[in-house]
Coordinates of C-alpha atoms in Angstrom, one line a residue:
X1 CA 0.0 0.0 0.0
X2 CA 2.9 2.3 0.9
X3 CA 4.6 1.5 -2.3
X4 CA 1.5 2.4 -4.3
X5 CA 1.1 5.7 -2.6
X6 CA 4.7 6.6 -3.3
X7 CA 4.4 5.5 -6.9
X8 CA 1.4 7.7 -7.3
X9 CA 3.0 10.7 -5.8
X10 CA 6.0 10.2 -8.3
X11 CA 3.7 10.0 -11.2
X12 CA 1.8 13.0 -10.2
X13 CA 5.1 15.0 -9.9
X14 CA 6.5 13.5 -13.0
X15 CA 5.0 16.0 -15.7
X16 CA 6.2 19.0 -13.7
X17 CA 9.6 17.5 -13.2
X18 CA 9.9 16.7 -16.9
X19 CA 8.9 20.4 -17.7
X20 CA 11.5 21.8 -15.4
X21 CA 14.2 19.5 -16.5
X22 CA 13.5 20.1 -20.2
X23 CA 12.9 23.9 -20.1
X24 CA 15.1 25.0 -17.1
X25 CA 17.7 22.6 -16.0
X26 CA 18.8 21.5 -19.5
X27 CA 19.2 24.9 -21.1
X28 CA 21.3 26.0 -18.2
X29 CA 23.4 22.8 -18.4
X30 CA 24.0 23.5 -22.0
X31 CA 24.9 27.1 -21.5
X32 CA 27.4 25.9 -18.9
X33 CA 29.0 23.4 -21.2
X34 CA 29.1 25.9 -24.2
X35 CA 30.9 28.3 -21.9
X36 CA 34.0 26.1 -22.0
X37 CA 34.1 25.7 -25.6
X38 CA 36.5 27.4 -27.8
X39 CA 35.9 29.9 -30.7
X40 CA 37.8 31.3 -33.6
X41 CA 36.8 34.1 -36.1
X42 CA 35.4 31.4 -38.3
X43 CA 34.3 28.4 -36.1
X44 CA 33.3 27.2 -32.7
X45 CA 34.9 23.7 -31.5
X46 CA 34.0 21.6 -28.4
X47 CA 36.5 21.9 -25.7
X48 CA 37.1 22.1 -22.0
X49 CA 39.0 25.2 -21.3
X50 CA 38.9 28.2 -19.1
X51 CA 39.9 30.7 -21.8
X52 CA 36.5 32.6 -21.9
X53 CA 36.5 32.9 -18.2
X54 CA 40.2 34.0 -18.0
X55 CA 39.4 36.6 -20.7
X56 CA 36.4 37.8 -18.8
X57 CA 38.0 38.1 -15.5
X58 CA 41.1 39.6 -17.0
X59 CA 39.4 42.4 -18.9
X60 CA 38.7 45.8 -17.0
X61 CA 35.8 46.1 -19.4
X62 CA 34.0 43.3 -17.6
X63 CA 34.3 45.0 -14.2
X64 CA 33.1 48.2 -15.7
X65 CA 30.1 46.7 -17.2
X66 CA 29.2 44.8 -14.1
X67 CA 29.6 47.9 -12.1
X68 CA 27.2 49.8 -14.5
X69 CA 24.9 46.8 -14.3
X70 CA 24.7 47.0 -10.5
X71 CA 24.3 50.8 -10.6
X72 CA 21.4 50.5 -12.8
X73 CA 19.7 47.8 -10.6
X74 CA 20.4 49.6 -7.2
X75 CA 19.2 53.0 -8.4
X76 CA 16.1 51.4 -10.2
X77 CA 15.3 49.4 -7.0
X78 CA 15.4 52.4 -4.9
X79 CA 13.1 54.3 -7.2
X80 CA 10.6 51.5 -7.8
X81 CA 10.5 50.7 -4.2
X82 CA 9.7 54.5 -3.1
X83 CA 7.1 54.5 -5.8
X84 CA 5.8 51.2 -5.5
X85 CA 5.5 51.2 -1.7
X86 CA 3.7 54.6 -1.9
X87 CA 1.2 53.3 -4.4
X88 CA 0.6 49.9 -2.6
X89 CA 0.1 52.0 0.8
X90 CA -2.4 54.4 -0.8
X91 CA -4.5 51.6 -2.3
X92 CA -4.3 49.4 0.8
X93 CA -5.0 51.7 3.6
X94 CA -6.5 54.9 2.0
X95 CA -9.1 53.2 -0.3
X96 CA -11.9 51.8 1.8
X97 CA -13.9 49.8 -0.8
X98 CA -12.6 46.9 -2.5
X99 CA -14.1 47.7 -5.8
X100 CA -12.3 51.0 -6.0
X101 CA -9.1 49.4 -5.0
X102 CA -9.8 46.8 -7.8
X103 CA -10.4 49.6 -10.4
X104 CA -7.4 51.7 -9.3
X105 CA -5.1 48.7 -9.4
X106 CA -6.3 47.8 -12.7
X107 CA -5.5 51.2 -13.9
X108 CA -1.9 50.7 -12.8
X109 CA -1.7 47.6 -15.0
X110 CA -3.1 49.4 -18.3
X111 CA 0.5 50.4 -19.5
X112 CA 1.4 46.6 -19.4
X113 CA -1.2 45.9 -22.1
X114 CA 1.2 47.4 -24.7
X115 CA 4.7 46.1 -25.5
X116 CA 7.7 47.1 -23.4
X117 CA 9.5 48.2 -26.4
X118 CA 6.7 50.6 -27.3
X119 CA 6.5 52.0 -23.9
X120 CA 10.1 52.6 -23.9
X121 CA 10.5 54.2 -27.2
X122 CA 7.6 56.6 -26.3
X123 CA 10.1 58.3 -24.0
X124 CA 12.4 59.3 -27.0
X125 CA 10.3 62.1 -28.6
X126 CA 9.5 63.3 -25.1
X127 CA 13.1 63.6 -23.9
X128 CA 14.8 64.5 -27.2
X129 CA 16.7 67.6 -27.9
X130 CA 13.5 69.2 -29.5
X131 CA 11.2 67.1 -27.5
X132 CA 8.3 68.0 -25.4
X133 CA 10.2 68.2 -22.1
X134 CA 12.9 70.7 -23.4
X135 CA 10.4 72.7 -25.4
X136 CA 8.3 73.1 -22.3
X137 CA 11.3 74.2 -20.0
X138 CA 12.3 76.7 -22.7
X139 CA 8.8 78.2 -23.0
X140 CA 8.6 78.5 -19.2
X141 CA 12.0 80.2 -19.0
X142 CA 13.5 77.6 -16.7
X143 CA 16.3 77.0 -19.3
X144 CA 17.7 78.8 -22.4
X145 CA 19.1 76.0 -24.3
X146 CA 17.9 72.3 -24.5
X147 CA 19.2 69.8 -21.8
X148 CA 21.4 67.3 -23.7
X149 CA 21.4 64.8 -20.7
X150 CA 17.6 64.0 -20.9
X151 CA 18.0 61.4 -23.6
X152 CA 20.8 58.9 -24.5
X153 CA 22.2 59.1 -20.9
X154 CA 22.2 57.1 -17.7
X155 CA 19.0 59.4 -16.6
X156 CA 17.0 58.0 -19.7
X157 CA 18.0 54.4 -19.1
X158 CA 16.9 54.5 -15.4
X159 CA 13.8 56.4 -16.2
X160 CA 12.8 53.8 -18.7
X161 CA 13.7 51.1 -16.2
X162 CA 11.5 52.6 -13.4
X163 CA 8.7 53.1 -15.9
X164 CA 8.9 49.4 -17.0
X165 CA 9.4 47.7 -13.8
X166 CA 7.6 49.6 -11.1
X167 CA 4.4 47.4 -11.3
X168 CA 6.6 44.6 -10.4
X169 CA 7.1 46.1 -7.0
X170 CA 3.7 47.3 -6.5
X171 CA 1.9 44.0 -7.0
X172 CA 3.9 42.0 -4.2
X173 CA 3.6 44.7 -1.8
X174 CA 0.1 45.6 -2.3
X175 CA -0.6 41.9 -2.0
X176 CA 0.9 41.7 1.3
X177 CA -0.3 45.0 2.7
X178 CA -3.9 44.1 1.8
X179 CA -3.6 41.1 4.2
X180 CA -2.4 43.0 7.1
X181 CA -4.9 42.8 10.0
X182 CA -6.4 46.5 10.4
X183 CA -6.8 45.8 14.2
X184 CA -3.1 45.9 14.6
X185 CA -2.8 49.3 13.1
X186 CA -5.7 50.5 15.4
X187 CA -3.9 49.0 18.4
X188 CA -0.7 50.8 17.5
X189 CA -2.7 54.2 17.3
X190 CA -4.5 53.3 20.6
X191 CA -1.1 53.0 22.4
X192 CA -0.1 56.4 21.4
X193 CA 2.0 55.5 18.3
X194 CA 2.2 58.2 15.5
X195 CA 1.7 57.6 11.8
X196 CA 5.5 57.4 11.2
X197 CA 5.9 54.9 14.2
X198 CA 3.1 52.7 13.1
X199 CA 4.6 52.8 9.7
X200 CA 8.0 51.9 10.8
X201 CA 7.1 49.3 13.6
X202 CA 4.2 47.6 12.1
X203 CA 3.4 48.0 8.5
X204 CA 7.0 47.9 7.2
X205 CA 7.9 44.7 9.3
X206 CA 4.7 43.0 8.0
X207 CA 5.3 44.0 4.4
X208 CA 8.9 42.7 4.3
X209 CA 8.0 39.4 2.3
X210 CA 6.3 41.7 -0.4
X211 CA 9.3 44.1 -0.4
X212 CA 11.7 41.1 -0.9
X213 CA 9.7 39.5 -3.7
X214 CA 9.6 42.9 -5.6
X215 CA 13.1 43.3 -5.1
X216 CA 13.9 40.0 -6.6
X217 CA 11.6 40.7 -9.6
X218 CA 13.1 44.2 -10.2
X219 CA 16.8 43.4 -9.8
X220 CA 16.9 40.3 -11.8
X221 CA 14.9 41.9 -14.7
X222 CA 17.2 45.0 -14.5
X223 CA 20.3 43.0 -14.5
X224 CA 19.2 40.9 -17.5
X225 CA 17.8 43.6 -19.6
X226 CA 19.9 44.7 -22.8
X227 CA 17.3 46.4 -25.1
X228 CA 16.4 49.3 -22.8
X229 CA 20.0 50.1 -22.3
X230 CA 20.7 50.0 -26.1
X231 CA 17.8 52.2 -27.2
X232 CA 17.8 54.6 -24.0
X233 CA 21.5 55.2 -24.2
X234 CA 21.8 55.5 -27.9
X235 CA 24.2 52.5 -27.6
X236 CA 26.7 54.9 -25.7
X237 CA 26.3 52.7 -22.4
X238 CA 26.4 49.0 -21.6
X239 CA 25.5 46.4 -19.1
X240 CA 25.9 42.7 -18.9
X241 CA 23.0 42.0 -21.1
X242 CA 24.5 44.2 -23.8
X243 CA 27.8 42.5 -23.4
X244 CA 26.1 39.1 -24.0
X245 CA 24.1 40.5 -26.9
X246 CA 27.1 41.9 -28.6
X247 CA 28.9 38.4 -28.3
X248 CA 25.9 36.7 -29.9
X249 CA 25.8 39.2 -32.8
X250 CA 29.5 38.4 -33.4
X251 CA 28.8 34.6 -33.3
X252 CA 31.0 34.4 -30.2
X253 CA 28.6 32.0 -28.3
X254 CA 31.0 30.5 -26.0
X255 CA 32.1 33.9 -24.7
X256 CA 28.3 34.9 -24.5
X257 CA 27.7 31.5 -22.6
X258 CA 30.6 32.3 -20.1
X259 CA 29.2 35.9 -19.6
X260 CA 25.6 34.5 -18.9
X261 CA 27.0 32.0 -16.4
X262 CA 28.8 34.7 -14.5
X263 CA 25.6 36.9 -14.7
X264 CA 23.4 33.9 -13.4
X265 CA 25.8 33.1 -10.5
X266 CA 25.7 36.8 -9.7
X267 CA 22.0 37.1 -9.7
X268 CA 21.7 33.9 -7.7
X269 CA 24.0 35.3 -5.0
X270 CA 22.2 38.5 -4.9
X271 CA 19.0 36.6 -4.4
X272 CA 20.5 34.5 -1.7
X273 CA 21.7 37.6 0.2
X274 CA 18.1 39.1 0.0
X275 CA 16.5 35.9 1.3
X276 CA 18.8 36.0 4.3
X277 CA 16.9 39.2 5.5
X278 CA 13.4 37.4 5.5
X279 CA 12.1 33.9 5.2
X280 CA 9.5 34.5 2.5
X281 CA 8.1 30.9 2.6
X282 CA 7.5 31.2 6.4
X283 CA 6.0 34.6 6.6
X284 CA 3.8 34.2 3.5

C-alpha cells in the first residue's frame, strides 16, 4: 500500500519534473557546457578550457560593465521601491472599498497591455533635444538651451527602467499589505504610536515579504535587460546584457555563454543575500 502511494506521488510530480528538466535545467546545463568551448573568427569547437572565463576576469571592461549593471539595478530598485510602496500603501490603507481598490489597481496595469519596447520608445520624442520636455522648459523660461542629458544617458536608461518595472514592485507589496490585520494598526494608534511609528514598527515589518519579492523581480529583470540600455542610451552605455548581446551578434557563443553563467551566478548570489533578510516561505 505504501509503495503504491509513493508511486502515485511520483507519477503526479513527473509532468512538472519533466517540464523543469526540459525547459530550465537542460538549457542551463547546455549554457554551462558551451561556456567552456573554444571559438575562432570562423568556427566554434567543443573543448574544456577556461579561456573564456580567463578573458572575462582579466578584462577591465568586464568590471566596468558589471559596475554599470549594479548601478542601474540599485538606483532602479530604490526608485521603484519608493514609488511602489507609496502606491501600494495608498491603495491598501486609504481606499476603503474593495471595488475601487480593484479599479485603481487595474488602472496601474493598463500600460502593461502594450509592448515594453513601445512604452520605452515613447520616451524618446518626449526627452529628445527638441522634445516635449525641453520645449516646455524653454517656454517656461527655466532653461535657455535644450538639456542634452535627458536622452541617451544614464538618466534616460533609469527612467525607462522605473517606468517598465515599477508594477513588479507594486503588486507583491500591495498583495502583502492588503492582508495586514487592520486591528494591529488600530492597536498601535490606541497605544499612542504616531503615523510614522506605526509605519516603521508595524506596516514595514509585516510588508517585508512583499518588498523582498518585488526586489527580486526588479533586480533580476534590470540585471538581465539589454534592449532598454541599448535604445535609451543610444548605444553609448553598456550592461552585462548588452555584453552578451554583442557576443551573440558576433557569433561568439562560448564567450556569451561564459558571461551568461557569470551573470546567473551573480544574480543567484544577490537573491541568496536578499533571502537572508526574510524567510519568504515562512512569512507568507
